[in-house]
Amino acid sequence: MAEEQVPRVQDDLYGHVNGAWQRTATIDPDRVSAGVSTDLDKLVEKELLADLKDALAKAPDKPKDNFQKAAVLFGKALDFDQRDREGMGPIQPRLSKIQSIKTLADFNQNLPYLIQKGYNLPFVPYVGTNMHDATRYQVMFSSPETILPDVTMYADPTQKQQLLPVWEKMARLLLAQSPLSPADQETYVQDALTFDSRIAAHHMNHEEAAVDDNFDNPVAWDIALTKFAGVAIGAGIQPLLPSMPKTVNILDLKYFNHFSDTFNADTFWEWQHWAYVNELTDHAQYLSRDLRKIGTMYQQALTGQQELTPPERFAYNVANHYFDEPIGVFYGKKYFGPQAKADVTHMVEDLIATYKQQIHANTWLSDSTKAMAVKKLDTMVIKMGYPEKARPLYDRISIDKETPLATTLDTIAEVSQQYRFARLNNPVDRSEWNMPAQLVNASYDPSANDITFPAAILQAPFYDVNASRAANLGGAGATIGHEISHAFDNNGAMYDEHGNKKNWWQPADFAAFKKYTAAMIAQFDGIPYAGGKINGKLVVSENIADNAGLNAALQILHAEDAPQSDFQEYFINYARTWRTKIRPEFERVILKTDVHAPALLRTNVPVPNFPEWYAAFGVKPSDRMFRPADKRVVIW
C-alpha cells in the first residue's frame, strides 16, 4: 500500500505538520485524547507521582504539611482493598438522610444541613466575585447540571437515545447495590429522569452561557427570595452567611423564572429520588472497585474512554483535584526554573507592549476608547509559573489515614464551602491564582484583569529555552497573546481595568467591534466537523483570542526584522502545539459544550487571515489555505 502523501503546507498547515502523527497516533485506552497537551500531562504526572509516593512514605497519620496531606489523600484513594471492605457504607448515612425527608416542610427544615453538607438540590448556591464590583464577593445561584452535557442534546434523538439508556443502566446497577426494593429502584430511576427533564426544560445552554451578559443578573435579596417559591432559602443559607446579602446574582435567570415549575410540593418526590440517585452516581467512583466500575459507565459512553483510569492515576487525579494548589506550589518550586520564568515574563511584557502599539495604530477606535484599552493593558497583572503559597483554605482541611475516602472528600467540600462563604464581607484576594502550576493550560480572568501561565505549559513545544525565538513565539508567544487578547474579546471587552463589568466603549466603536465579531462568527459557523457543525457563536470568544494572539506574536517578529524562514518556523510550531487526537464520542460532546474550536480548525482557519502566512509560504489563490483579502478578519 502506497504511503499517504503529506499535504502541502499551502493547502493544510495542520495536516502538513501533524498529518503523519495524526494517522498513526493511538489514544491510550484509559484516556480520551492524545497529543501535545496529553504528553505534557503525562510528564507532569510522572514527576508528581514519584513525589507523592515519597511524601506518603514519610507522612504521619494526621499530617500538618499541605503537600503531605495531598500525599495521604493519594494513598487513601489508592487503597482499593479498604474501599472494597467498606462497600457502600461511607455514603449510607447520606442516602438515609435523603430518605428521611418526606415532605416539602421537612425539606425546608433540613435545608441548612443539606446546603452545608453539599447535597444535590434543585439550586446551587456559591460565592463568586461581584461582576460590577470586583473588590467584593457576592452570593450566586446557579442551576443544577443535567444528565446530558448540554440541554440542546435533549432535542437530538440520536444523542439522546445513545446516552440516556447508558445512564439508566448505570443508575439501575448502582441502585441494585442499595437497600431499596426492586420496585423502588425502578421508581427512583424514572423519577430521576423526569426531574432531570424538568431542569432541562428551562436550563441555559452552552451557547447562552458563553455570553457573560446572560449570567449577569443581580437582583435585590428580597426579589431573589420570591423566585424560590415554597422554599425557605433565606433560613437555609443563613448559617453560612456572615450577614444577609443586599443583592445576589441569579446566573441562570431563565431557570429561576420557572423554578416553581421544576420544584414544588407535587414534584417533591421526584427531587428526592433524583437526589438519591445522584448521591450514588456522584460517589460511586470513590467507593469499591465494583461500584467505581459501574459509576464510570456513563462517562465512558460520553467520552469513548475504553478502560478505567489505572489505580495510580486515579489516586493522583483525586489528590490533584482536591489539593491542586498545594501540589502546584510544590511543583513550581521544584521544576520551574528562574531562567524560564524571566524569559517568558519578558515575552509577556513584549506582547503587552505590542498590543499597545496596535491599539494606538488602530483606525476604527476613538481616542477615548483607545486610552481605556491601554489603561487596561497597563494594569494587567502577570501571574507566571506558580504562586509562592497556597490559599489558607488548605490549612483548615484535616486528612487522616483512617477516615473513608468518600467521607473525607465530602468533608473537604464542606470546609471549602464554609471558607468561600466566610469571605463574603472581606475584599477579594487578588493574589489568588485561578489555575495551579501543574496544569497544562493558561487563562485570563476578566474580573481580576490578570493573566495566568502555569509552569506546566511552559515546556516544549510551547516554550523551550533552547528553541529559536520564532518557535517560542509560535508556541508560548501565541498562547500568551491569546490570553492577553481575552481582555478584548466579546466578553472581556465589557470589563474595565479593575475587573468591573462596565461599558467603557464609545457607542460607534462598540458597533464597529460587533461587526468584526460577527465576521469572526461567520468565519467558523457551520463548518462540518465530527458529524455536526461548528457553532460560531459558541466558540467566538476563543477564536477572537486565537486571532489576536497570532497577530501580536507576528508583530514582534516584524519588529525584530526576522527573515522569512523565521515566519515559516513560527507557523510550523504554532501548528505543532495544536497536535491533538480525540475520541469521536467525546468530539461529538465537546462540539456542543466547548467554547474552543477543534484543534485542526484553530490552526487552519485563523492563519490565512494574516499577510505573513502568504509571504512565508508563497500561498497563491489556487491553494486551499488562500483566503481573499476581503474575507480576512483581523480585529486586534
PDB file of C-alpha atoms in Angstrom, residues 269-383:
ATOM      1  CA  TRP A 269     -40.776  13.040  45.376  1.00  0.00           C
ATOM      2  CA  GLU A 270     -39.126  13.352  42.003  1.00  0.00           C
ATOM      3  CA  TRP A 271     -36.494  15.583  43.594  1.00  0.00           C
ATOM      4  CA  GLN A 272     -35.973  13.131  46.478  1.00  0.00           C
ATOM      5  CA  HIS A 273     -35.420  10.208  44.113  1.00  0.00           C
ATOM      6  CA  TRP A 274     -33.238  12.322  41.799  1.00  0.00           C
ATOM      7  CA  ALA A 275     -31.115  13.398  44.784  1.00  0.00           C
ATOM      8  CA  TYR A 276     -30.779   9.793  45.997  1.00  0.00           C
ATOM      9  CA  VAL A 277     -29.643   8.552  42.581  1.00  0.00           C
ATOM     10  CA  ASN A 278     -27.232  11.476  42.224  1.00  0.00           C
ATOM     11  CA  GLU A 279     -25.656  10.645  45.586  1.00  0.00           C
ATOM     12  CA  LEU A 280     -24.842   7.230  44.178  1.00  0.00           C
ATOM     13  CA  THR A 281     -23.575   8.438  40.811  1.00  0.00           C
ATOM     14  CA  ASP A 282     -21.513  11.225  42.406  1.00  0.00           C
ATOM     15  CA  HIS A 283     -19.818   8.970  44.954  1.00  0.00           C
ATOM     16  CA  ALA A 284     -19.538   5.623  43.158  1.00  0.00           C
ATOM     17  CA  GLN A 285     -16.011   6.132  41.849  1.00  0.00           C
ATOM     18  CA  TYR A 286     -14.776   6.763  45.403  1.00  0.00           C
ATOM     19  CA  LEU A 287     -16.241   3.516  46.766  1.00  0.00           C
ATOM     20  CA  SER A 288     -15.428  -0.131  45.977  1.00  0.00           C
ATOM     21  CA  ARG A 289     -13.843  -1.423  42.787  1.00  0.00           C
ATOM     22  CA  ASP A 290     -17.175  -2.778  41.551  1.00  0.00           C
ATOM     23  CA  LEU A 291     -19.067   0.430  42.318  1.00  0.00           C
ATOM     24  CA  ARG A 292     -16.342   2.515  40.683  1.00  0.00           C
ATOM     25  CA  LYS A 293     -16.578   0.395  37.533  1.00  0.00           C
ATOM     26  CA  ILE A 294     -20.357   0.801  37.406  1.00  0.00           C
ATOM     27  CA  GLY A 295     -20.206   4.502  38.271  1.00  0.00           C
ATOM     28  CA  THR A 296     -17.984   5.364  35.287  1.00  0.00           C
ATOM     29  CA  MET A 297     -20.169   3.663  32.643  1.00  0.00           C
ATOM     30  CA  TYR A 298     -21.917   6.838  31.567  1.00  0.00           C
ATOM     31  CA  GLN A 299     -18.747   8.923  31.489  1.00  0.00           C
ATOM     32  CA  GLN A 300     -17.098   6.289  29.317  1.00  0.00           C
ATOM     33  CA  ALA A 301     -20.060   6.411  26.925  1.00  0.00           C
ATOM     34  CA  LEU A 302     -19.781  10.215  26.759  1.00  0.00           C
ATOM     35  CA  THR A 303     -16.051  10.250  26.108  1.00  0.00           C
ATOM     36  CA  GLY A 304     -15.345   6.915  24.425  1.00  0.00           C
ATOM     37  CA  GLN A 305     -12.772   6.066  27.108  1.00  0.00           C
ATOM     38  CA  GLN A 306     -12.261   2.326  26.711  1.00  0.00           C
ATOM     39  CA  GLU A 307     -10.741   1.346  30.047  1.00  0.00           C
ATOM     40  CA  LEU A 308     -10.939   2.586  33.604  1.00  0.00           C
ATOM     41  CA  THR A 309      -8.279   5.051  34.694  1.00  0.00           C
ATOM     42  CA  PRO A 310      -5.479   2.950  36.255  1.00  0.00           C
ATOM     43  CA  PRO A 311      -5.388   2.949  40.082  1.00  0.00           C
ATOM     44  CA  GLU A 312      -2.304   5.141  40.498  1.00  0.00           C
ATOM     45  CA  ARG A 313      -3.526   7.774  38.072  1.00  0.00           C
ATOM     46  CA  PHE A 314      -6.989   7.664  39.605  1.00  0.00           C
ATOM     47  CA  ALA A 315      -5.445   8.336  43.030  1.00  0.00           C
ATOM     48  CA  TYR A 316      -3.232  11.058  41.552  1.00  0.00           C
ATOM     49  CA  ASN A 317      -6.299  12.695  39.977  1.00  0.00           C
ATOM     50  CA  VAL A 318      -8.148  12.658  43.313  1.00  0.00           C
ATOM     51  CA  ALA A 319      -5.255  14.277  45.173  1.00  0.00           C
ATOM     52  CA  ASN A 320      -4.668  16.700  42.311  1.00  0.00           C
ATOM     53  CA  HIS A 321      -8.309  17.756  42.262  1.00  0.00           C
ATOM     54  CA  TYR A 322      -8.760  18.380  45.972  1.00  0.00           C
ATOM     55  CA  PHE A 323      -5.242  19.686  46.737  1.00  0.00           C
ATOM     56  CA  ASP A 324      -4.356  21.185  43.368  1.00  0.00           C
ATOM     57  CA  GLU A 325      -2.877  24.396  44.740  1.00  0.00           C
ATOM     58  CA  PRO A 326      -0.505  22.921  47.376  1.00  0.00           C
ATOM     59  CA  ILE A 327       0.634  20.375  44.792  1.00  0.00           C
ATOM     60  CA  GLY A 328       1.110  23.224  42.307  1.00  0.00           C
ATOM     61  CA  VAL A 329       3.239  25.252  44.709  1.00  0.00           C
ATOM     62  CA  PHE A 330       5.411  22.169  45.290  1.00  0.00           C
ATOM     63  CA  TYR A 331       5.650  21.501  41.542  1.00  0.00           C
ATOM     64  CA  GLY A 332       6.503  25.091  40.644  1.00  0.00           C
ATOM     65  CA  LYS A 333       9.255  25.423  43.213  1.00  0.00           C
ATOM     66  CA  LYS A 334      10.828  22.094  42.257  1.00  0.00           C
ATOM     67  CA  TYR A 335      10.502  22.039  38.487  1.00  0.00           C
ATOM     68  CA  PHE A 336      10.149  25.603  37.174  1.00  0.00           C
ATOM     69  CA  GLY A 337      13.489  27.308  36.648  1.00  0.00           C
ATOM     70  CA  PRO A 338      14.249  31.004  37.123  1.00  0.00           C
ATOM     71  CA  GLN A 339      15.645  31.302  33.574  1.00  0.00           C
ATOM     72  CA  ALA A 340      12.347  30.186  32.032  1.00  0.00           C
ATOM     73  CA  LYS A 341      10.366  32.456  34.347  1.00  0.00           C
ATOM     74  CA  ALA A 342      12.452  35.508  33.446  1.00  0.00           C
ATOM     75  CA  ASP A 343      12.454  34.744  29.720  1.00  0.00           C
ATOM     76  CA  VAL A 344       8.710  34.130  29.435  1.00  0.00           C
ATOM     77  CA  THR A 345       7.886  37.134  31.636  1.00  0.00           C
ATOM     78  CA  HIS A 346       9.925  39.233  29.211  1.00  0.00           C
ATOM     79  CA  MET A 347       7.918  37.735  26.329  1.00  0.00           C
ATOM     80  CA  VAL A 348       4.675  38.716  28.078  1.00  0.00           C
ATOM     81  CA  GLU A 349       5.941  42.273  28.519  1.00  0.00           C
ATOM     82  CA  ASP A 350       6.885  42.402  24.824  1.00  0.00           C
ATOM     83  CA  LEU A 351       3.425  41.209  23.834  1.00  0.00           C
ATOM     84  CA  ILE A 352       1.668  43.732  26.056  1.00  0.00           C
ATOM     85  CA  ALA A 353       3.829  46.496  24.542  1.00  0.00           C
ATOM     86  CA  THR A 354       2.907  45.200  21.071  1.00  0.00           C
ATOM     87  CA  TYR A 355      -0.786  45.335  21.914  1.00  0.00           C
ATOM     88  CA  LYS A 356      -0.399  48.956  22.983  1.00  0.00           C
ATOM     89  CA  GLN A 357       1.232  49.783  19.657  1.00  0.00           C
ATOM     90  CA  GLN A 358      -1.566  48.035  17.774  1.00  0.00           C
ATOM     91  CA  ILE A 359      -4.225  49.918  19.730  1.00  0.00           C
ATOM     92  CA  HIS A 360      -2.522  53.280  19.085  1.00  0.00           C
ATOM     93  CA  ALA A 361      -2.354  52.420  15.357  1.00  0.00           C
ATOM     94  CA  ASN A 362      -5.977  51.228  15.259  1.00  0.00           C
ATOM     95  CA  THR A 363      -8.080  53.040  12.642  1.00  0.00           C
ATOM     96  CA  TRP A 364     -11.604  52.296  13.913  1.00  0.00           C
ATOM     97  CA  LEU A 365     -11.315  53.165  17.628  1.00  0.00           C
ATOM     98  CA  SER A 366     -11.797  56.652  19.032  1.00  0.00           C
ATOM     99  CA  ASP A 367      -9.065  58.204  21.179  1.00  0.00           C
ATOM    100  CA  SER A 368     -11.071  57.827  24.394  1.00  0.00           C
ATOM    101  CA  THR A 369     -11.680  54.102  23.814  1.00  0.00           C
ATOM    102  CA  LYS A 370      -8.017  53.648  22.916  1.00  0.00           C
ATOM    103  CA  ALA A 371      -6.995  55.340  26.162  1.00  0.00           C
ATOM    104  CA  MET A 372      -9.192  52.977  28.201  1.00  0.00           C
ATOM    105  CA  ALA A 373      -7.836  49.934  26.349  1.00  0.00           C
ATOM    106  CA  VAL A 374      -4.234  50.998  27.037  1.00  0.00           C
ATOM    107  CA  LYS A 375      -5.094  51.595  30.693  1.00  0.00           C
ATOM    108  CA  LYS A 376      -6.394  48.040  30.867  1.00  0.00           C
ATOM    109  CA  LEU A 377      -3.092  46.741  29.484  1.00  0.00           C
ATOM    110  CA  ASP A 378      -1.088  48.961  31.862  1.00  0.00           C
ATOM    111  CA  THR A 379      -2.862  47.499  34.903  1.00  0.00           C
ATOM    112  CA  MET A 380      -2.904  43.866  33.730  1.00  0.00           C
ATOM    113  CA  VAL A 381      -1.286  41.549  36.299  1.00  0.00           C
ATOM    114  CA  ILE A 382       1.046  38.754  35.171  1.00  0.00           C
ATOM    115  CA  LYS A 383       0.993  35.523  37.194  1.00  0.00           C
TER     116      LYS A 383
END
